[in-house]
Structures are given as C-alpha cells and as structure tokens.
PDB file of C-alpha atoms in Angstrom:
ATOM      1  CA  UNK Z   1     132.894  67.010  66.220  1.00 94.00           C
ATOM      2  CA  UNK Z   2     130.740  64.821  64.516  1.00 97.00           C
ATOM      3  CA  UNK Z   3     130.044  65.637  60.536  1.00 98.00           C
ATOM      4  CA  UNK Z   4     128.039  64.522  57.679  1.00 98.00           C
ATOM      5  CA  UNK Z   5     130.246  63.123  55.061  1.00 98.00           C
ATOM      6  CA  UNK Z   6     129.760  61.236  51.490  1.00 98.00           C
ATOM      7  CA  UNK Z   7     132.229  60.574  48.948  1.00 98.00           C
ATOM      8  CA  UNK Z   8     130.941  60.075  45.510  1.00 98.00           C
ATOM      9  CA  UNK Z   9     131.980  59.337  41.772  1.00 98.00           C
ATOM     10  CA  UNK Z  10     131.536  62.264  39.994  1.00 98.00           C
ATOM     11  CA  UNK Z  11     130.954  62.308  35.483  1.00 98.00           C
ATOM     12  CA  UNK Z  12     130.084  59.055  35.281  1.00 97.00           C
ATOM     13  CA  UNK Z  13     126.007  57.006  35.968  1.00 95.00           C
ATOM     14  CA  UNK Z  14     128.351  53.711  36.785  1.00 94.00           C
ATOM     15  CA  UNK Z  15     130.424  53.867  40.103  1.00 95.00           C
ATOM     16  CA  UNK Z  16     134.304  53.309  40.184  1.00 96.00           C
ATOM     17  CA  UNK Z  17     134.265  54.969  36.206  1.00 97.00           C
ATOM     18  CA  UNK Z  18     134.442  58.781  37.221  1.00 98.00           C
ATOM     19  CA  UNK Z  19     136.414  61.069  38.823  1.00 98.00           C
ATOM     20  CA  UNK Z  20     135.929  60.221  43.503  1.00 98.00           C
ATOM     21  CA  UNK Z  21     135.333  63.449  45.227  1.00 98.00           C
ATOM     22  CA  UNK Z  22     135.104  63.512  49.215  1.00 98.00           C
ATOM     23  CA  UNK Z  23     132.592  66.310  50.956  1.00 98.00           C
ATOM     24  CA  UNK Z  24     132.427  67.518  54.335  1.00 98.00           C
ATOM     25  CA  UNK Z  25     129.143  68.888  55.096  1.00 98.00           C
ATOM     26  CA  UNK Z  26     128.627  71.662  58.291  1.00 98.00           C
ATOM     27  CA  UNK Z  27     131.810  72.548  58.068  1.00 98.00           C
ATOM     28  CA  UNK Z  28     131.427  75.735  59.724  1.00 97.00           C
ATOM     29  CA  UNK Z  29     134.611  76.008  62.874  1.00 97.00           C
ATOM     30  CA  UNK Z  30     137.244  74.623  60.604  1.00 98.00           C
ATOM     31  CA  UNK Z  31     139.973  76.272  60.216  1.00 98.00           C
ATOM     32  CA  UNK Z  32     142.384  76.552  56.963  1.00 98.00           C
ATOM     33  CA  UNK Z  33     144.680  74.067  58.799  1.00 98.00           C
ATOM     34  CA  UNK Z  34     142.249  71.055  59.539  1.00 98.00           C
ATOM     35  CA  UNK Z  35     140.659  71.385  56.106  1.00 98.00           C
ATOM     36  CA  UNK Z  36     144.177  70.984  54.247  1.00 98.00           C
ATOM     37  CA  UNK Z  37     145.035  68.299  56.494  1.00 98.00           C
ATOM     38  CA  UNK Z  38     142.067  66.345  55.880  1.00 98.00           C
ATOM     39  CA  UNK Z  39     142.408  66.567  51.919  1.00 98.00           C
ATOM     40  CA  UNK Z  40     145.801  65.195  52.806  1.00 98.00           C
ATOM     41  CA  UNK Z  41     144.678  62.316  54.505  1.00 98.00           C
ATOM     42  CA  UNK Z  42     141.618  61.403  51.925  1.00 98.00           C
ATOM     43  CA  UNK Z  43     144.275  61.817  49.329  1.00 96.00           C
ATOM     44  CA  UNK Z  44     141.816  62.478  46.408  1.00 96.00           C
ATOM     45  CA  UNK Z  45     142.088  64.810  43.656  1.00 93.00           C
ATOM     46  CA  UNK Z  46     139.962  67.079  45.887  1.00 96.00           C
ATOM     47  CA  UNK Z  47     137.941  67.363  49.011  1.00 98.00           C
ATOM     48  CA  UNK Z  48     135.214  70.025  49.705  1.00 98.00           C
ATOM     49  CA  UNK Z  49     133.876  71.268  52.652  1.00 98.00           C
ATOM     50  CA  UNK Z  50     130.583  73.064  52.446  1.00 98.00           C
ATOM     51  CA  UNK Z  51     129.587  76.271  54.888  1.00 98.00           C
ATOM     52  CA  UNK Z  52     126.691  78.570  55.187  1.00 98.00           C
ATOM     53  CA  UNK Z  53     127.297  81.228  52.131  1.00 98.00           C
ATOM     54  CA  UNK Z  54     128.462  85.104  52.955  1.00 97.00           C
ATOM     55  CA  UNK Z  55     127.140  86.393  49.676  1.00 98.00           C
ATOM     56  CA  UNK Z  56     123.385  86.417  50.124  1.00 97.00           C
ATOM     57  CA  UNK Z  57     122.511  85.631  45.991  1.00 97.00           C
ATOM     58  CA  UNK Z  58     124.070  81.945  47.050  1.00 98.00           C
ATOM     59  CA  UNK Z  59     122.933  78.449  48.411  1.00 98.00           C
ATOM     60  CA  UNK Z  60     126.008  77.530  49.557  1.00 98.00           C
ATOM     61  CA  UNK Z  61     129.398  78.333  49.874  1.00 98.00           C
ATOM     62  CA  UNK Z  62     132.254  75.491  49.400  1.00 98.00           C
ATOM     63  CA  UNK Z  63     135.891  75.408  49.529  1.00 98.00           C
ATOM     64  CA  UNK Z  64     137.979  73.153  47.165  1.00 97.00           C
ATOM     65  CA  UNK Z  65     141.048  71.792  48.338  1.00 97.00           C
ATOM     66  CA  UNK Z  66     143.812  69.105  46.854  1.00 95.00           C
ATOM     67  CA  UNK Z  67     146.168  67.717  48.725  1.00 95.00           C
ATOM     68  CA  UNK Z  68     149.004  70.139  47.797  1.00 92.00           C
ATOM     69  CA  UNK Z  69     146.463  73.315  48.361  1.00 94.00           C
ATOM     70  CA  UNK Z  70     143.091  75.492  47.870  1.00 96.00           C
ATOM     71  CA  UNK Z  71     141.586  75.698  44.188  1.00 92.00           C
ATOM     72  CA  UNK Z  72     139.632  78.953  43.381  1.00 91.00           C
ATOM     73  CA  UNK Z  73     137.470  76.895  41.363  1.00 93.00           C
ATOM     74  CA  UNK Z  74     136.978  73.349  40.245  1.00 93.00           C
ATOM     75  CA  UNK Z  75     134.415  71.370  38.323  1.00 95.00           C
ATOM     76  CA  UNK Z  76     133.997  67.763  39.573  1.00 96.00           C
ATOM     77  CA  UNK Z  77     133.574  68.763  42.801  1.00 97.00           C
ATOM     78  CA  UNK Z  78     131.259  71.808  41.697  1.00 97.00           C
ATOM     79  CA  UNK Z  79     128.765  69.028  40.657  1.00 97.00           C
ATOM     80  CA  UNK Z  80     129.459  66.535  43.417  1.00 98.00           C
ATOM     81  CA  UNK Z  81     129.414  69.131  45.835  1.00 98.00           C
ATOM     82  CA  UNK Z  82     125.590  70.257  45.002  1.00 98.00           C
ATOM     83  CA  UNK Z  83     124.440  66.484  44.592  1.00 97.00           C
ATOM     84  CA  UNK Z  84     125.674  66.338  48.119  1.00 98.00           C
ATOM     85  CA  UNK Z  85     123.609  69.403  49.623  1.00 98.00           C
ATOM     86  CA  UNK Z  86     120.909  68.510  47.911  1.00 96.00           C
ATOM     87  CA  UNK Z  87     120.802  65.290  49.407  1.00 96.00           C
ATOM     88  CA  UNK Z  88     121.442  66.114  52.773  1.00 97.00           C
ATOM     89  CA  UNK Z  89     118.400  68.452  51.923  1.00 97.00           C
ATOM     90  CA  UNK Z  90     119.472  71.480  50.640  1.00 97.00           C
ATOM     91  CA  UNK Z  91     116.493  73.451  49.358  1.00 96.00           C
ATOM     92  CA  UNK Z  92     117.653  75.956  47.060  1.00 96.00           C
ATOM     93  CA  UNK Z  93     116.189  79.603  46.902  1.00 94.00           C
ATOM     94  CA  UNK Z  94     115.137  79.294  43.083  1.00 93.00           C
ATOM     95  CA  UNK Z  95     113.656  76.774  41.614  1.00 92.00           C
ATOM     96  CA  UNK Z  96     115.739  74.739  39.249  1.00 91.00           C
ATOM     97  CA  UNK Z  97     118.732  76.265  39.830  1.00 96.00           C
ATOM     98  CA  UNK Z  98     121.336  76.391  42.668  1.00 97.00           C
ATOM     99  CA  UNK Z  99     123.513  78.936  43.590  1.00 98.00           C
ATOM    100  CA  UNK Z 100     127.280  78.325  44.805  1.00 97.00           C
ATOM    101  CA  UNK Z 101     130.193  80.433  46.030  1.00 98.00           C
ATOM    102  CA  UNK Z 102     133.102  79.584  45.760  1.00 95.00           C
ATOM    103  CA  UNK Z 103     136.372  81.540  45.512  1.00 92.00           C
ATOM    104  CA  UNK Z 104     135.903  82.260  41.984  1.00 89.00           C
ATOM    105  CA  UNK Z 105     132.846  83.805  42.602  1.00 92.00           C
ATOM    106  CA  UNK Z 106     128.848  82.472  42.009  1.00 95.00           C
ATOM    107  CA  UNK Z 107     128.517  79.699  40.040  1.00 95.00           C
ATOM    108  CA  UNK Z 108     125.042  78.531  38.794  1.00 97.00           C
ATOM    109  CA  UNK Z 109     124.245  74.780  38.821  1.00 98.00           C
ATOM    110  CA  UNK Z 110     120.883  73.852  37.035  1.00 97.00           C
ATOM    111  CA  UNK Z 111     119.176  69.992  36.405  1.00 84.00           C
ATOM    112  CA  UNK Z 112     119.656  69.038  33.131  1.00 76.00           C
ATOM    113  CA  UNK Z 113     117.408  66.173  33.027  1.00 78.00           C
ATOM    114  CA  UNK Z 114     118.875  63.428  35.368  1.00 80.00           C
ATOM    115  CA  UNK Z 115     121.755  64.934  35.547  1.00 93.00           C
ATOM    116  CA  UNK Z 116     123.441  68.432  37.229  1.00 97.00           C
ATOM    117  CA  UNK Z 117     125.004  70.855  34.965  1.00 98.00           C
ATOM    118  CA  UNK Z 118     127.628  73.933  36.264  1.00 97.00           C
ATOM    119  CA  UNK Z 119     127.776  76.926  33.968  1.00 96.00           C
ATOM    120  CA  UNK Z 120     131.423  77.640  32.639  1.00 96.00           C
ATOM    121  CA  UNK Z 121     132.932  80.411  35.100  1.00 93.00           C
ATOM    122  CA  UNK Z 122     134.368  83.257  32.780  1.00 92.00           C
ATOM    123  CA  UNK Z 123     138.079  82.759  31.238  1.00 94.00           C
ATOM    124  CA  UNK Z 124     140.718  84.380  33.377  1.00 93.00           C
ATOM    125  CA  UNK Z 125     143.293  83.714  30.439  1.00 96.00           C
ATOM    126  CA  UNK Z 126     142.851  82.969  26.837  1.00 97.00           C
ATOM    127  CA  UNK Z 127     144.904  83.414  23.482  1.00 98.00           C
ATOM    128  CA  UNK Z 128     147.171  81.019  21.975  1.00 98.00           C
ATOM    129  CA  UNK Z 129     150.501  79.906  23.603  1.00 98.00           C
ATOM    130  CA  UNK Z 130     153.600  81.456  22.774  1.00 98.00           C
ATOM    131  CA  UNK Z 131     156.286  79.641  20.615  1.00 98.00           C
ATOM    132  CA  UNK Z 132     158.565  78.685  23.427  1.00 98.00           C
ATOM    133  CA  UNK Z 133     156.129  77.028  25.615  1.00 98.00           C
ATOM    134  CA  UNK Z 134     154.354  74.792  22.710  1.00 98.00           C
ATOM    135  CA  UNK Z 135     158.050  73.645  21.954  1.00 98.00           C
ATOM    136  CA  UNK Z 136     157.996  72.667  25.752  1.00 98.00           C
ATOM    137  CA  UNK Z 137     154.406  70.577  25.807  1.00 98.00           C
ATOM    138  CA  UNK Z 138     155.668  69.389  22.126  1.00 98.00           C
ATOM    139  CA  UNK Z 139     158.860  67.707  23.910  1.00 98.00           C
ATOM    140  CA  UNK Z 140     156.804  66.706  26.693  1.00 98.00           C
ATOM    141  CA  UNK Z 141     154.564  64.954  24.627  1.00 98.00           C
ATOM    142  CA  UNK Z 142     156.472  63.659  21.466  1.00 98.00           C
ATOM    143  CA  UNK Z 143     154.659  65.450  18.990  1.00 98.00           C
ATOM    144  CA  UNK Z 144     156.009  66.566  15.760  1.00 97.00           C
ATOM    145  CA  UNK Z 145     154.869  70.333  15.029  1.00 96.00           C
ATOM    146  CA  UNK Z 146     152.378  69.592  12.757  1.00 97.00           C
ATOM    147  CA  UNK Z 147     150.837  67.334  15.020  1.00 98.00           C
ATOM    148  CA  UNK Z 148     149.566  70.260  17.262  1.00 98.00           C
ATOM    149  CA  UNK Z 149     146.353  71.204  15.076  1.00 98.00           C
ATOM    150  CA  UNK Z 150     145.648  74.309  17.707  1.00 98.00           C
ATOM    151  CA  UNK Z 151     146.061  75.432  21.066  1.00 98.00           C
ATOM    152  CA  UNK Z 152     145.208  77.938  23.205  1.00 98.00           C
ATOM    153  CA  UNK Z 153     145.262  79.518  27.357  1.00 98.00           C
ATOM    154  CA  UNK Z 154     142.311  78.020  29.282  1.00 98.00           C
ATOM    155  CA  UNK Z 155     143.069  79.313  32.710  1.00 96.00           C
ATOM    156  CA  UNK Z 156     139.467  79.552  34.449  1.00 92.00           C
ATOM    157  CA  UNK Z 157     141.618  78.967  38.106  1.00 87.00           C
ATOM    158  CA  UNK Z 158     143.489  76.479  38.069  1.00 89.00           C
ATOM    159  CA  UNK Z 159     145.847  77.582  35.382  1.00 93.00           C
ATOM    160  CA  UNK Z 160     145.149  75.335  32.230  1.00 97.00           C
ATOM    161  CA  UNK Z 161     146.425  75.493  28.785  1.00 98.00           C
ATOM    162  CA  UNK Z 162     145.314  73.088  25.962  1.00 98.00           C
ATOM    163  CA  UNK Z 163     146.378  71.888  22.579  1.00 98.00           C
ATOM    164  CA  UNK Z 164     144.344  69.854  19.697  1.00 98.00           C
ATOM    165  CA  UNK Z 165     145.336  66.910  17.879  1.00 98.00           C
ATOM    166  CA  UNK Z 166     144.070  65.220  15.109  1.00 98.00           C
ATOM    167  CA  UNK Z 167     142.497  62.042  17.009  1.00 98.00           C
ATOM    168  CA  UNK Z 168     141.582  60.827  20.227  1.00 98.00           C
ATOM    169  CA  UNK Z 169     143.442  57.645  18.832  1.00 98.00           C
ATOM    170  CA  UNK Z 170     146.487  60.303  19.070  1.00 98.00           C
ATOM    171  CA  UNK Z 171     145.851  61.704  22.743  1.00 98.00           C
ATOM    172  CA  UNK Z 172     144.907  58.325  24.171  1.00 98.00           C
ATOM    173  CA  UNK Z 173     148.451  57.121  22.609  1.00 98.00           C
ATOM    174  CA  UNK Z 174     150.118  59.866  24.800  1.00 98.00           C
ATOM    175  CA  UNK Z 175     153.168  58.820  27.446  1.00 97.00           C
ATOM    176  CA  UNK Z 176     154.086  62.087  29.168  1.00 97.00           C
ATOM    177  CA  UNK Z 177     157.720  62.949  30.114  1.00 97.00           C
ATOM    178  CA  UNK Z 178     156.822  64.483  33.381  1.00 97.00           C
ATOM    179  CA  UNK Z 179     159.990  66.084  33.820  1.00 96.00           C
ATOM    180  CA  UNK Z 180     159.215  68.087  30.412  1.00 97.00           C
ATOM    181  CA  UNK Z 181     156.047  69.226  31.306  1.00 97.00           C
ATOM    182  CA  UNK Z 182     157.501  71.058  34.359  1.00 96.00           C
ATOM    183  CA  UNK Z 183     154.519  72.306  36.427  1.00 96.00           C
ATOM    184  CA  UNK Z 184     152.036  73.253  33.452  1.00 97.00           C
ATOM    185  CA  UNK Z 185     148.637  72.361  33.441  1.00 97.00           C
ATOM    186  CA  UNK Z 186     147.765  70.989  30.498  1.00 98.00           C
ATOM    187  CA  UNK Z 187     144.785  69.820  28.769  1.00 98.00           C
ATOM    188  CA  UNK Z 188     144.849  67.434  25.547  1.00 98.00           C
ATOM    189  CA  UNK Z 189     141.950  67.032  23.382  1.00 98.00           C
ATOM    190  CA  UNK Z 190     141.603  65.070  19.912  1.00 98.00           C
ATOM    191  CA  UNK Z 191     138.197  64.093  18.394  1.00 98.00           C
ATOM    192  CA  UNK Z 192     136.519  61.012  18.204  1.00 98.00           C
ATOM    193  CA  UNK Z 193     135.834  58.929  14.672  1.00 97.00           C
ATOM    194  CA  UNK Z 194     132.839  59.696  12.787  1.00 95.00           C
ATOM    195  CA  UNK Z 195     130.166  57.854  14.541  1.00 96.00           C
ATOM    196  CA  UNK Z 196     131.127  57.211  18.135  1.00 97.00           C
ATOM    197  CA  UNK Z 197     129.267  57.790  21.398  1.00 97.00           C
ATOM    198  CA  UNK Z 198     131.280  60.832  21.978  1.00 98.00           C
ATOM    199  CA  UNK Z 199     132.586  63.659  19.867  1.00 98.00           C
ATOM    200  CA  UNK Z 200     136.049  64.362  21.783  1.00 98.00           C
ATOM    201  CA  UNK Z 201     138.902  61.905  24.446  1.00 98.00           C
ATOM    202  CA  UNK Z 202     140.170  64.334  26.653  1.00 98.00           C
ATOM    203  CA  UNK Z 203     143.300  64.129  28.984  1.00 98.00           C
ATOM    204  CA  UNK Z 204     144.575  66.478  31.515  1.00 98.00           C
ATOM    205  CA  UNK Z 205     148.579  66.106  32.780  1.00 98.00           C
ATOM    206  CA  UNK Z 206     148.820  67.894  35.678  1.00 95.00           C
ATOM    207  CA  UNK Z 207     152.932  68.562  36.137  1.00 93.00           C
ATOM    208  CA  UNK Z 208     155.084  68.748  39.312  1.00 87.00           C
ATOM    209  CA  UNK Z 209     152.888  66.536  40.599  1.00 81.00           C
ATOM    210  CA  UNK Z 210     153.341  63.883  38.169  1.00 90.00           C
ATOM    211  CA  UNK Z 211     149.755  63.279  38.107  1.00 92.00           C
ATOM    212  CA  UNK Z 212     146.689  63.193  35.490  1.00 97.00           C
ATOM    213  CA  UNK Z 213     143.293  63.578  36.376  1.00 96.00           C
ATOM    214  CA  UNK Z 214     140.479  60.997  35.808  1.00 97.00           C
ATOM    215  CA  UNK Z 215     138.003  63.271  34.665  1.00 98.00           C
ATOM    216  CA  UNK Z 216     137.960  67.513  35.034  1.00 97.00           C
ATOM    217  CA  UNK Z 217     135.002  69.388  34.476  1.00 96.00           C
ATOM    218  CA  UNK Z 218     137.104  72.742  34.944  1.00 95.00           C
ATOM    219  CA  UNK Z 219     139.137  71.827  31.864  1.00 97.00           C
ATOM    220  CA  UNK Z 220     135.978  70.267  29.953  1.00 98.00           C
ATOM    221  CA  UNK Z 221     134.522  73.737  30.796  1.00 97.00           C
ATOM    222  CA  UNK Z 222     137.395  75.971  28.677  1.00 98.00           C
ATOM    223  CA  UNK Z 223     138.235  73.663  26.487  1.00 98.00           C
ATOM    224  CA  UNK Z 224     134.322  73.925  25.349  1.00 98.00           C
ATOM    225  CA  UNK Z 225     134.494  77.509  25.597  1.00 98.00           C
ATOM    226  CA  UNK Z 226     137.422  77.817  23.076  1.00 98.00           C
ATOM    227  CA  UNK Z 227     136.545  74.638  20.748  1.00 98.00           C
ATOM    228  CA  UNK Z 228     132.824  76.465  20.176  1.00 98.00           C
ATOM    229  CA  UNK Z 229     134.206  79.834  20.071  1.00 97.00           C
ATOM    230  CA  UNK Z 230     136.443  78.679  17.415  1.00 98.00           C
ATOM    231  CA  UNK Z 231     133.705  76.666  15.364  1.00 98.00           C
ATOM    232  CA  UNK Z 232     136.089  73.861  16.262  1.00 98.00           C
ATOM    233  CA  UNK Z 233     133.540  72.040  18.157  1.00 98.00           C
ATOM    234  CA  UNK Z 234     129.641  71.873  17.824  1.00 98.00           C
ATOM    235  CA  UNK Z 235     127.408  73.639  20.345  1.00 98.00           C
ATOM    236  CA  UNK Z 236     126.383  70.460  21.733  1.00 98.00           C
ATOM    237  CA  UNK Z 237     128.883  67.492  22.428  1.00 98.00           C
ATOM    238  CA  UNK Z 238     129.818  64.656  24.840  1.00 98.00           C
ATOM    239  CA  UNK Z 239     133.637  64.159  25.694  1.00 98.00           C
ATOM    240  CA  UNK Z 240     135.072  61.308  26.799  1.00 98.00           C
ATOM    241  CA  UNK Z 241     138.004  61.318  29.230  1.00 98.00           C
ATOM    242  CA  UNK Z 242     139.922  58.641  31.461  1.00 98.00           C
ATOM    243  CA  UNK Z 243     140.350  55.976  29.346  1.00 98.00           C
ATOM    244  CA  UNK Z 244     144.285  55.986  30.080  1.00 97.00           C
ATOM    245  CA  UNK Z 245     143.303  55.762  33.281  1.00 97.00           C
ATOM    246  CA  UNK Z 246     140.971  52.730  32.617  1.00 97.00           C
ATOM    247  CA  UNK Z 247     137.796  54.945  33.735  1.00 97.00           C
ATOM    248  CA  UNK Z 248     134.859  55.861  31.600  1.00 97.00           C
ATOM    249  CA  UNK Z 249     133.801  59.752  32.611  1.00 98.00           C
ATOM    250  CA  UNK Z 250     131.174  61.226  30.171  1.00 98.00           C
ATOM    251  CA  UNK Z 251     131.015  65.533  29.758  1.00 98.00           C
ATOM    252  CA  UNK Z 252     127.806  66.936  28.853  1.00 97.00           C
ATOM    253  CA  UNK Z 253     128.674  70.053  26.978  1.00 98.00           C
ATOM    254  CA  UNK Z 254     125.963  72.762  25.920  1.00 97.00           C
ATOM    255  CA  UNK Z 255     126.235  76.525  24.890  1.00 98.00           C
ATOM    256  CA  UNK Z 256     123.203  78.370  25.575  1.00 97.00           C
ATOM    257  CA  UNK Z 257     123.743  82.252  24.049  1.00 97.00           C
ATOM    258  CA  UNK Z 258     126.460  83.195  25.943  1.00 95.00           C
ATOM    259  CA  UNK Z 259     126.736  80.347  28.457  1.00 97.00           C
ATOM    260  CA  UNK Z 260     128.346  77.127  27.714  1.00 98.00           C
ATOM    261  CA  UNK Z 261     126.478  74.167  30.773  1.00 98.00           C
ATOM    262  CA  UNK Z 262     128.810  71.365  31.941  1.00 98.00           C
ATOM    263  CA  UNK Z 263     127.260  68.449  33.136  1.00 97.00           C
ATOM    264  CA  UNK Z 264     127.515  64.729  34.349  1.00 97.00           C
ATOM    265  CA  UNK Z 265     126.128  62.263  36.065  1.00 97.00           C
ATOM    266  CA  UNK Z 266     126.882  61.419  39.961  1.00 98.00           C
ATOM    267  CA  UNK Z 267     126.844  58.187  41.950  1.00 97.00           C
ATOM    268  CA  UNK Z 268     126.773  57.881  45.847  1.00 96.00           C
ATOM    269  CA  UNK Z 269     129.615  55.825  46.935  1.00 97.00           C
ATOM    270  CA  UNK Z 270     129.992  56.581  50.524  1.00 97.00           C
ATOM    271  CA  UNK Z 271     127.697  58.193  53.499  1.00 97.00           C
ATOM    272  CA  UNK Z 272     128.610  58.280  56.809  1.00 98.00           C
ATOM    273  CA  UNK Z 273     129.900  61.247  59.719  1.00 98.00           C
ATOM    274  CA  UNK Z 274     133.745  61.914  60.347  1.00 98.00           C
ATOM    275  CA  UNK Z 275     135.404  63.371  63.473  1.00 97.00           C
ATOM    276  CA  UNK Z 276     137.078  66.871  62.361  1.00 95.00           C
TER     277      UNK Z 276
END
C-alpha cells in the first residue's frame, strides 16, 4: 500500500545541519513487525509512523522507533512528526496548539513564532548519580573528578543521565571509550563563553550502540529541566549540539511556570509515498 512519506532535518532552519527524521503518514494496518523493519531499513536515529489517536484529548497518535526498537518518547521526531501532519493538513482541534500521543502519554506542541515547540514530558527519574556509576562515565570520558561540576538522572524514556563540565570547549574535546560507557545513556553539557550565540554545547553518547546523536530534543528537554531547577541555567537559553558531528542543531529552551517549551526549527528534505 501506497503511503505519504517525508523525511526532514529536524533543530536546525539550514538542511543537512540537524538531526534527519523519516515519517510514515496513514499508517493505520501496520503491524509492530513492518514498522521495526522499516526503521531498519531507513537506518536513521528514528522513524515515526503516525495513526489516528485512541485518546480523544489528541491530534494524533505516533509511534517512535530506532532501528534497535520502540522509544516511549522522543523529541526530534516529536517536532518533525507535527511539522509533518500539519503539512499533509492536519488541522488541530485547538488553536495554536497540537495535541500528540505517544507512549509516554499527551504531549503538547505549540508555535513559537516560526518555529514548533514540545513541552518537556514529566521526569521519570531524577537525583544525582551514585558514586560508582560517575567513576564509570568519568573513565569513559577521561575526566579527572573535579572536572564533573554536577550531574544528575534525566530519564524522561529513554533512560538518560547527564553530567556538567566547565566548558563546551571541554565537552566538544570529548573522545568516548565506548566500551566504558557500557550501555548508558548519557548526556554531556558544558556552557558556552561569555558572549556566544548560544548559552550551552551539548553531546549525547548513546552506549552499546556505539553511537552519538546529532541533535536530541528528549535530552535538551531534562537537561533544561534540571539546569533551571538548579539555577544552573537561565529560564531562557539556546544550546548548541552536533558540532563533533560537524552539524549545527540549535535548542530553543523556555520555562513557562511549571513548563519548560523545547523548540527548533524544521526543514523539508524529502516528500514522496512508500510501499509498506
């Protein structure tokens, strides 16, 4: 069968700089089976495929999946994924704001200016890391013990944990020992120099798969929550991440009361139909 499909570059307003995300639109009659084999074969960070929602407060409903699984939640292709309903001509049932469900739950996406903005799910772990796995990501990453300013659990789904460093010159400066990291998920942050474009260079290692991700609005989204919880980051900021990775994605952070919005830009890459 015949379905709509695009493929777009998602945190970044210049194509080939952000973080590729494939969508399957209509995807209603596939089974678990032929959606994990077609993230397979795309062999992107993840795929989605978007279906008519159960939960009747939603717009949508989308599954996530990598090429090693299904993600509960994810945020690159939480924003790419809306871009690409409302383009095919999704008309959402309140204004301004769109409505998703996804495993995770609802998840509000809103246009901030030009751009789409996901608010931060809720924290399914937090508190700082015990002593035992910080010596671990130390090892990993080469870092002396006072090099490791804080850190902290950031598991909104896909399992993250995150330390700070002192600079982005540090993070960016980073050469993982993959082995080391063992399968943790693990975000690095460092700021910026007084005066740049953005505040924060952000990397995220993904282990066991020996892999790290161009840009990740999951991890932008609780590493936000803890930096401004912590009055370790302002309430508004721009991160920068995929430099190592010679990309240029831009986060859009902003805490409103109790909700911290996540937001980038997205460029079209790819429209067309595929046979699934």
């Amino acid at each position: 069968m015949k379905r709509r499909f695009d493929q777009l570059d998602v945190f970044t307003a210049e194509a080939l700089r952000g973080n590729p995300l494939a969508v399957v639109h209509d995807a209603a009659g596939l089974d678990d089976a032929r959606m994990a084999a077609f993230a397979r074969w795309t062999n992107l960070s993840e795929t989605t495929f978007l279906l008519p929602p159960t939960d009747a407060a939603a717009d949508y409903r989308v599954r996530i999946f990598t090429p090693g699984g299904e993600l509960p939640f994810a945020g690159h292709p939480t924003l790419g994924s809306c871009h690409a309903w409302l383009a095919a001509g999704g008309r959402p049932r309140q204004d301004g704001m769109v409505v998703q469900q996804c495993e995770v739950g609802l998840v509000k996406v809103r246009r901030d200016g030009a751009r789409l903005a996901f608010a931060a799910p809720p924290l399914r772990r937090s508190g700082p890391l015990d002593a035992a796995l910080l010596q671990q990501i130390r090892d990993a990453l080469g870092l002396d013990e006072a090099e490791v300013r804080a850190h902290q659990w950031v598991d909104n789904g896909p399992g993250w944990c995150a330390v700070l460093l002192g600079s982005a010159e540090r993070v960016l400066a980073i050469k993982p020992d993959w082995p080391r990291l063992g399968d943790l998920k693990l975000g690095v942050v460092g700021p910026q120099p007084a005066g740049s474009e953005t505040q924060f260079e952000l990397r995220a290692l993904i282990g066991g798969g020996n892999y790290e991700d161009p840009v990740t609005g999951s991890l932008n989204a609780s590493v936000a929550q803890w930096l401004i919880g912590a009055d370790l980051a302002p309430p508004r900021y721009v991160a920068a991440q995929g430099a190592a990775l010679r990309r240029a994605g831009r986060v859009h952070i902003a805490r409103e009361g109790d909700t911290v919005w996540v937001g980038g830009d997205v460029s079209a890459c790819i429209h067309g139909e595929v046979n699934l």
